[in-house]
mmCIF file with all atom_site columns, C-alpha atoms in Angstrom:
data_model
loop_
_atom_site.group_PDB
_atom_site.id
_atom_site.type_symbol
_atom_site.label_atom_id
_atom_site.label_alt_id
_atom_site.label_comp_id
_atom_site.label_asym_id
_atom_site.label_entity_id
_atom_site.label_seq_id
_atom_site.pdbx_PDB_ins_code
_atom_site.Cartn_x
_atom_site.Cartn_y
_atom_site.Cartn_z
_atom_site.occupancy
_atom_site.B_iso_or_equiv
_atom_site.pdbx_formal_charge
_atom_site.auth_seq_id
_atom_site.auth_comp_id
_atom_site.auth_asym_id
_atom_site.auth_atom_id
_atom_site.pdbx_PDB_model_num
ATOM 1   C CA . VAL O 1 1   ? 88.370  140.086 68.285 1.00 72.00 ? 1476 VAL O CA 1
ATOM 2   C CA . GLN O 1 2   ? 90.813  142.818 69.129 1.00 87.00 ? 1477 GLN O CA 1
ATOM 3   C CA . LEU O 1 3   ? 91.715  146.240 67.791 1.00 92.00 ? 1478 LEU O CA 1
ATOM 4   C CA . GLN O 1 4   ? 95.085  147.711 68.589 1.00 94.00 ? 1479 GLN O CA 1
ATOM 5   C CA . ALA O 1 5   ? 95.698  151.438 68.312 1.00 96.00 ? 1480 ALA O CA 1
ATOM 6   C CA . SER O 1 6   ? 99.279  152.641 68.278 1.00 97.00 ? 1481 SER O CA 1
ATOM 7   C CA . GLY O 1 7   ? 101.442 155.555 67.236 1.00 98.00 ? 1482 GLY O CA 1
ATOM 8   C CA . GLY O 1 8   ? 100.581 158.107 69.874 1.00 98.00 ? 1483 GLY O CA 1
ATOM 9   C CA . GLY O 1 9   ? 103.138 160.143 71.708 1.00 98.00 ? 1484 GLY O CA 1
ATOM 10  C CA . LEU O 1 10  ? 104.315 163.600 72.667 1.00 98.00 ? 1485 LEU O CA 1
ATOM 11  C CA . VAL O 1 11  ? 104.712 166.145 69.887 1.00 98.00 ? 1486 VAL O CA 1
ATOM 12  C CA . GLN O 1 12  ? 105.148 169.879 69.705 1.00 98.00 ? 1487 GLN O CA 1
ATOM 13  C CA . ALA O 1 13  ? 102.470 172.118 68.281 1.00 98.00 ? 1488 ALA O CA 1
ATOM 14  C CA . GLY O 1 14  ? 102.648 172.099 64.513 1.00 98.00 ? 1489 GLY O CA 1
ATOM 15  C CA . GLY O 1 15  ? 104.023 168.590 64.425 1.00 98.00 ? 1490 GLY O CA 1
ATOM 16  C CA . SER O 1 16  ? 102.619 165.380 63.006 1.00 98.00 ? 1491 SER O CA 1
ATOM 17  C CA . LEU O 1 17  ? 101.795 161.874 64.140 1.00 98.00 ? 1492 LEU O CA 1
ATOM 18  C CA . ARG O 1 18  ? 100.491 158.825 62.359 1.00 98.00 ? 1493 ARG O CA 1
ATOM 19  C CA . LEU O 1 19  ? 98.229  156.537 64.303 1.00 98.00 ? 1494 LEU O CA 1
ATOM 20  C CA . SER O 1 20  ? 97.659  152.946 63.298 1.00 98.00 ? 1495 SER O CA 1
ATOM 21  C CA . CYS O 1 21  ? 94.758  150.661 64.047 1.00 96.00 ? 1496 CYS O CA 1
ATOM 22  C CA . SER O 1 22  ? 95.301  146.971 63.443 1.00 95.00 ? 1497 SER O CA 1
ATOM 23  C CA . ALA O 1 23  ? 92.821  144.179 63.912 1.00 91.00 ? 1498 ALA O CA 1
ATOM 24  C CA . SER O 1 24  ? 93.080  140.574 64.927 1.00 88.00 ? 1499 SER O CA 1
ATOM 25  C CA . GLY O 1 25  ? 90.256  138.116 64.855 1.00 86.00 ? 1500 GLY O CA 1
ATOM 26  C CA . LEU O 1 26  ? 88.284  140.069 62.289 1.00 81.00 ? 1501 LEU O CA 1
ATOM 27  C CA . SER O 1 27  ? 88.778  141.548 58.868 1.00 82.00 ? 1502 SER O CA 1
ATOM 28  C CA . PHE O 1 28  ? 88.519  145.255 58.175 1.00 81.00 ? 1503 PHE O CA 1
ATOM 29  C CA . SER O 1 29  ? 87.533  144.550 54.591 1.00 82.00 ? 1504 SER O CA 1
ATOM 30  C CA . ARG O 1 30  ? 83.823  144.609 55.465 1.00 87.00 ? 1505 ARG O CA 1
ATOM 31  C CA . LEU O 1 31  ? 83.959  147.118 58.285 1.00 91.00 ? 1506 LEU O CA 1
ATOM 32  C CA . SER O 1 32  ? 84.066  150.865 58.430 1.00 94.00 ? 1507 SER O CA 1
ATOM 33  C CA . VAL O 1 33  ? 86.639  152.188 60.854 1.00 96.00 ? 1508 VAL O CA 1
ATOM 34  C CA . GLY O 1 34  ? 86.385  155.347 62.865 1.00 97.00 ? 1509 GLY O CA 1
ATOM 35  C CA . TRP O 1 35  ? 88.713  157.293 65.086 1.00 98.00 ? 1510 TRP O CA 1
ATOM 36  C CA . PHE O 1 36  ? 87.465  158.962 68.227 1.00 98.00 ? 1511 PHE O CA 1
ATOM 37  C CA . ARG O 1 37  ? 89.236  160.834 70.952 1.00 98.00 ? 1512 ARG O CA 1
ATOM 38  C CA . GLN O 1 38  ? 88.565  161.511 74.572 1.00 98.00 ? 1513 GLN O CA 1
ATOM 39  C CA . ALA O 1 39  ? 90.102  164.304 76.574 1.00 96.00 ? 1514 ALA O CA 1
ATOM 40  C CA . PRO O 1 40  ? 90.116  164.062 80.385 1.00 91.00 ? 1515 PRO O CA 1
ATOM 41  C CA . GLY O 1 41  ? 86.647  164.569 81.793 1.00 94.00 ? 1516 GLY O CA 1
ATOM 42  C CA . LYS O 1 42  ? 85.028  164.764 78.373 1.00 96.00 ? 1517 LYS O CA 1
ATOM 43  C CA . GLU O 1 43  ? 82.938  162.467 76.216 1.00 96.00 ? 1518 GLU O CA 1
ATOM 44  C CA . TYR O 1 44  ? 84.117  160.673 73.106 1.00 96.00 ? 1519 TYR O CA 1
ATOM 45  C CA . GLU O 1 45  ? 84.576  163.036 70.206 1.00 98.00 ? 1520 GLU O CA 1
ATOM 46  C CA . PHE O 1 46  ? 84.360  161.880 66.612 1.00 98.00 ? 1521 PHE O CA 1
ATOM 47  C CA . VAL O 1 47  ? 87.479  162.516 64.538 1.00 98.00 ? 1522 VAL O CA 1
ATOM 48  C CA . ALA O 1 48  ? 87.269  160.614 61.252 1.00 98.00 ? 1523 ALA O CA 1
ATOM 49  C CA . THR O 1 49  ? 85.878  157.538 59.593 1.00 98.00 ? 1524 THR O CA 1
ATOM 50  C CA . ILE O 1 50  ? 86.544  155.532 56.453 1.00 96.00 ? 1525 ILE O CA 1
ATOM 51  C CA . SER O 1 51  ? 83.990  153.342 54.749 1.00 93.00 ? 1526 SER O CA 1
ATOM 52  C CA . TRP O 1 52  ? 84.650  149.729 53.853 1.00 87.00 ? 1527 TRP O CA 1
ATOM 53  C CA . SER O 1 53  ? 82.546  149.849 50.692 1.00 85.00 ? 1528 SER O CA 1
ATOM 54  C CA . ASP O 1 54  ? 84.148  152.682 48.740 1.00 87.00 ? 1529 ASP O CA 1
ATOM 55  C CA . ASP O 1 55  ? 86.852  154.105 51.025 1.00 89.00 ? 1530 ASP O CA 1
ATOM 56  C CA . SER O 1 56  ? 84.886  157.297 51.374 1.00 93.00 ? 1531 SER O CA 1
ATOM 57  C CA . THR O 1 57  ? 86.013  159.414 54.303 1.00 96.00 ? 1532 THR O CA 1
ATOM 58  C CA . PHE O 1 58  ? 84.368  161.833 56.666 1.00 97.00 ? 1533 PHE O CA 1
ATOM 59  C CA . PHE O 1 59  ? 85.997  164.167 59.154 1.00 98.00 ? 1534 PHE O CA 1
ATOM 60  C CA . SER O 1 60  ? 85.008  166.338 62.050 1.00 98.00 ? 1535 SER O CA 1
ATOM 61  C CA . ASN O 1 61  ? 85.344  170.057 61.480 1.00 97.00 ? 1536 ASN O CA 1
ATOM 62  C CA . SER O 1 62  ? 88.378  170.140 63.753 1.00 96.00 ? 1537 SER O CA 1
ATOM 63  C CA . ALA O 1 63  ? 90.119  167.354 61.800 1.00 97.00 ? 1538 ALA O CA 1
ATOM 64  C CA . LYS O 1 64  ? 89.162  168.394 58.316 1.00 96.00 ? 1539 LYS O CA 1
ATOM 65  C CA . ASP O 1 65  ? 92.068  169.800 56.277 1.00 94.00 ? 1540 ASP O CA 1
ATOM 66  C CA . ARG O 1 66  ? 94.631  168.592 58.847 1.00 98.00 ? 1541 ARG O CA 1
ATOM 67  C CA . PHE O 1 67  ? 94.024  164.848 59.195 1.00 98.00 ? 1542 PHE O CA 1
ATOM 68  C CA . THR O 1 68  ? 93.742  162.087 56.652 1.00 98.00 ? 1543 THR O CA 1
ATOM 69  C CA . ILE O 1 69  ? 92.465  158.553 57.121 1.00 97.00 ? 1544 ILE O CA 1
ATOM 70  C CA . SER O 1 70  ? 93.407  155.597 54.969 1.00 96.00 ? 1545 SER O CA 1
ATOM 71  C CA . ARG O 1 71  ? 93.235  151.849 55.042 1.00 93.00 ? 1546 ARG O CA 1
ATOM 72  C CA . ASP O 1 72  ? 95.326  148.912 53.915 1.00 91.00 ? 1547 ASP O CA 1
ATOM 73  C CA . ASN O 1 73  ? 93.067  145.886 53.862 1.00 87.00 ? 1548 ASN O CA 1
ATOM 74  C CA . ALA O 1 74  ? 95.964  143.583 53.022 1.00 89.00 ? 1549 ALA O CA 1
ATOM 75  C CA . LYS O 1 75  ? 97.561  144.573 56.325 1.00 92.00 ? 1550 LYS O CA 1
ATOM 76  C CA . ASN O 1 76  ? 94.219  144.825 58.110 1.00 91.00 ? 1551 ASN O CA 1
ATOM 77  C CA . THR O 1 77  ? 95.244  148.272 59.250 1.00 94.00 ? 1552 THR O CA 1
ATOM 78  C CA . VAL O 1 78  ? 93.765  151.742 59.193 1.00 96.00 ? 1553 VAL O CA 1
ATOM 79  C CA . TYR O 1 79  ? 95.869  154.871 59.549 1.00 97.00 ? 1554 TYR O CA 1
ATOM 80  C CA . LEU O 1 80  ? 95.155  158.346 60.836 1.00 98.00 ? 1555 LEU O CA 1
ATOM 81  C CA . GLN O 1 81  ? 97.702  160.879 59.678 1.00 98.00 ? 1556 GLN O CA 1
ATOM 82  C CA . MET O 1 82  ? 97.549  163.965 61.838 1.00 98.00 ? 1557 MET O CA 1
ATOM 83  C CA . ASN O 1 83  ? 99.282  167.151 60.752 1.00 98.00 ? 1558 ASN O CA 1
ATOM 84  C CA . SER O 1 84  ? 99.450  170.670 62.158 1.00 98.00 ? 1559 SER O CA 1
ATOM 85  C CA . LEU O 1 85  ? 98.682  169.373 65.622 1.00 98.00 ? 1560 LEU O CA 1
ATOM 86  C CA . ASN O 1 86  ? 97.775  171.813 68.351 1.00 97.00 ? 1561 ASN O CA 1
ATOM 87  C CA . PRO O 1 87  ? 97.279  171.417 72.117 1.00 97.00 ? 1562 PRO O CA 1
ATOM 88  C CA . LYS O 1 88  ? 93.513  171.052 71.638 1.00 96.00 ? 1563 LYS O CA 1
ATOM 89  C CA . ASP O 1 89  ? 94.226  167.748 69.912 1.00 98.00 ? 1564 ASP O CA 1
ATOM 90  C CA . THR O 1 90  ? 95.564  166.291 73.154 1.00 98.00 ? 1565 THR O CA 1
ATOM 91  C CA . ALA O 1 91  ? 93.488  163.246 74.061 1.00 98.00 ? 1566 ALA O CA 1
ATOM 92  C CA . VAL O 1 92  ? 93.408  159.477 74.080 1.00 98.00 ? 1567 VAL O CA 1
ATOM 93  C CA . TYR O 1 93  ? 92.657  158.347 70.547 1.00 98.00 ? 1568 TYR O CA 1
ATOM 94  C CA . PHE O 1 94  ? 90.585  155.236 69.968 1.00 98.00 ? 1569 PHE O CA 1
ATOM 95  C CA . CYS O 1 95  ? 89.844  153.310 66.822 1.00 97.00 ? 1570 CYS O CA 1
ATOM 96  C CA . ALA O 1 96  ? 86.576  151.500 66.428 1.00 97.00 ? 1571 ALA O CA 1
ATOM 97  C CA . ALA O 1 97  ? 84.854  149.443 63.753 1.00 95.00 ? 1572 ALA O CA 1
ATOM 98  C CA . ASN O 1 98  ? 81.331  148.712 62.618 1.00 93.00 ? 1573 ASN O CA 1
ATOM 99  C CA . PRO O 1 99  ? 79.611  147.825 59.357 1.00 90.00 ? 1574 PRO O CA 1
ATOM 100 C CA . GLY O 1 100 ? 77.908  151.152 58.846 1.00 88.00 ? 1575 GLY O CA 1
ATOM 101 C CA . GLY O 1 101 ? 80.435  153.807 59.803 1.00 87.00 ? 1576 GLY O CA 1
ATOM 102 C CA . GLY O 1 102 ? 79.188  157.184 60.956 1.00 93.00 ? 1577 GLY O CA 1
ATOM 103 C CA . SER O 1 103 ? 80.170  159.702 63.605 1.00 96.00 ? 1578 SER O CA 1
ATOM 104 C CA . ASP O 1 104 ? 78.197  158.324 66.557 1.00 96.00 ? 1579 ASP O CA 1
ATOM 105 C CA . TRP O 1 105 ? 80.531  156.444 68.881 1.00 96.00 ? 1580 TRP O CA 1
ATOM 106 C CA . TRP O 1 106 ? 77.728  154.334 70.373 1.00 96.00 ? 1581 TRP O CA 1
ATOM 107 C CA . THR O 1 107 ? 77.085  152.657 67.026 1.00 95.00 ? 1582 THR O CA 1
ATOM 108 C CA . TYR O 1 108 ? 80.566  151.133 66.907 1.00 96.00 ? 1583 TYR O CA 1
ATOM 109 C CA . THR O 1 109 ? 80.851  147.517 67.976 1.00 93.00 ? 1584 THR O CA 1
ATOM 110 C CA . TYR O 1 110 ? 84.591  146.894 68.183 1.00 93.00 ? 1585 TYR O CA 1
ATOM 111 C CA . TRP O 1 111 ? 87.021  149.155 70.036 1.00 95.00 ? 1586 TRP O CA 1
ATOM 112 C CA . GLY O 1 112 ? 90.735  149.377 70.553 1.00 91.00 ? 1587 GLY O CA 1
ATOM 113 C CA . GLN O 1 113 ? 92.376  150.279 73.827 1.00 92.00 ? 1588 GLN O CA 1
ATOM 114 C CA . GLY O 1 114 ? 93.403  153.821 72.904 1.00 95.00 ? 1589 GLY O CA 1
ATOM 115 C CA . THR O 1 115 ? 96.697  155.600 72.404 1.00 98.00 ? 1590 THR O CA 1
ATOM 116 C CA . GLN O 1 116 ? 97.677  158.834 74.104 1.00 98.00 ? 1591 GLN O CA 1
ATOM 117 C CA . VAL O 1 117 ? 98.428  161.886 71.990 1.00 98.00 ? 1592 VAL O CA 1
ATOM 118 C CA . THR O 1 118 ? 99.882  164.878 73.787 1.00 98.00 ? 1593 THR O CA 1
ATOM 119 C CA . VAL O 1 119 ? 100.604 168.114 71.959 1.00 98.00 ? 1594 VAL O CA 1
ATOM 120 C CA . SER O 1 120 ? 102.754 170.637 73.777 1.00 97.00 ? 1595 SER O CA 1
ATOM 121 C CA . SER O 1 121 ? 102.598 174.352 73.084 1.00 94.00 ? 1596 SER O CA 1
#
């Protein structure tokens, strides 16, 4: 079972990135997928999650209105579209999966390796 996060990079403030989370060895069709981020020296911070049952989404206050999360079960991939990025969004972004979703990182069973997002001012 492996999750692979990709799509990070260096972007200027105000720019956009789309992160992808693909899975091998398991199907996303029965799993909720969340995105978390971790800045240096800080704990995991919830960003967004999408439910497997009805594709409902939930965002942190900092991500709401700027980020969208979507899934393509046929491709076994979840996307995080990030717009209007600012330097505070700089972090390593991780995708994770579990049956129940939610914003608590410790409830997620499967994790990807993380992708670095750096936003320059």
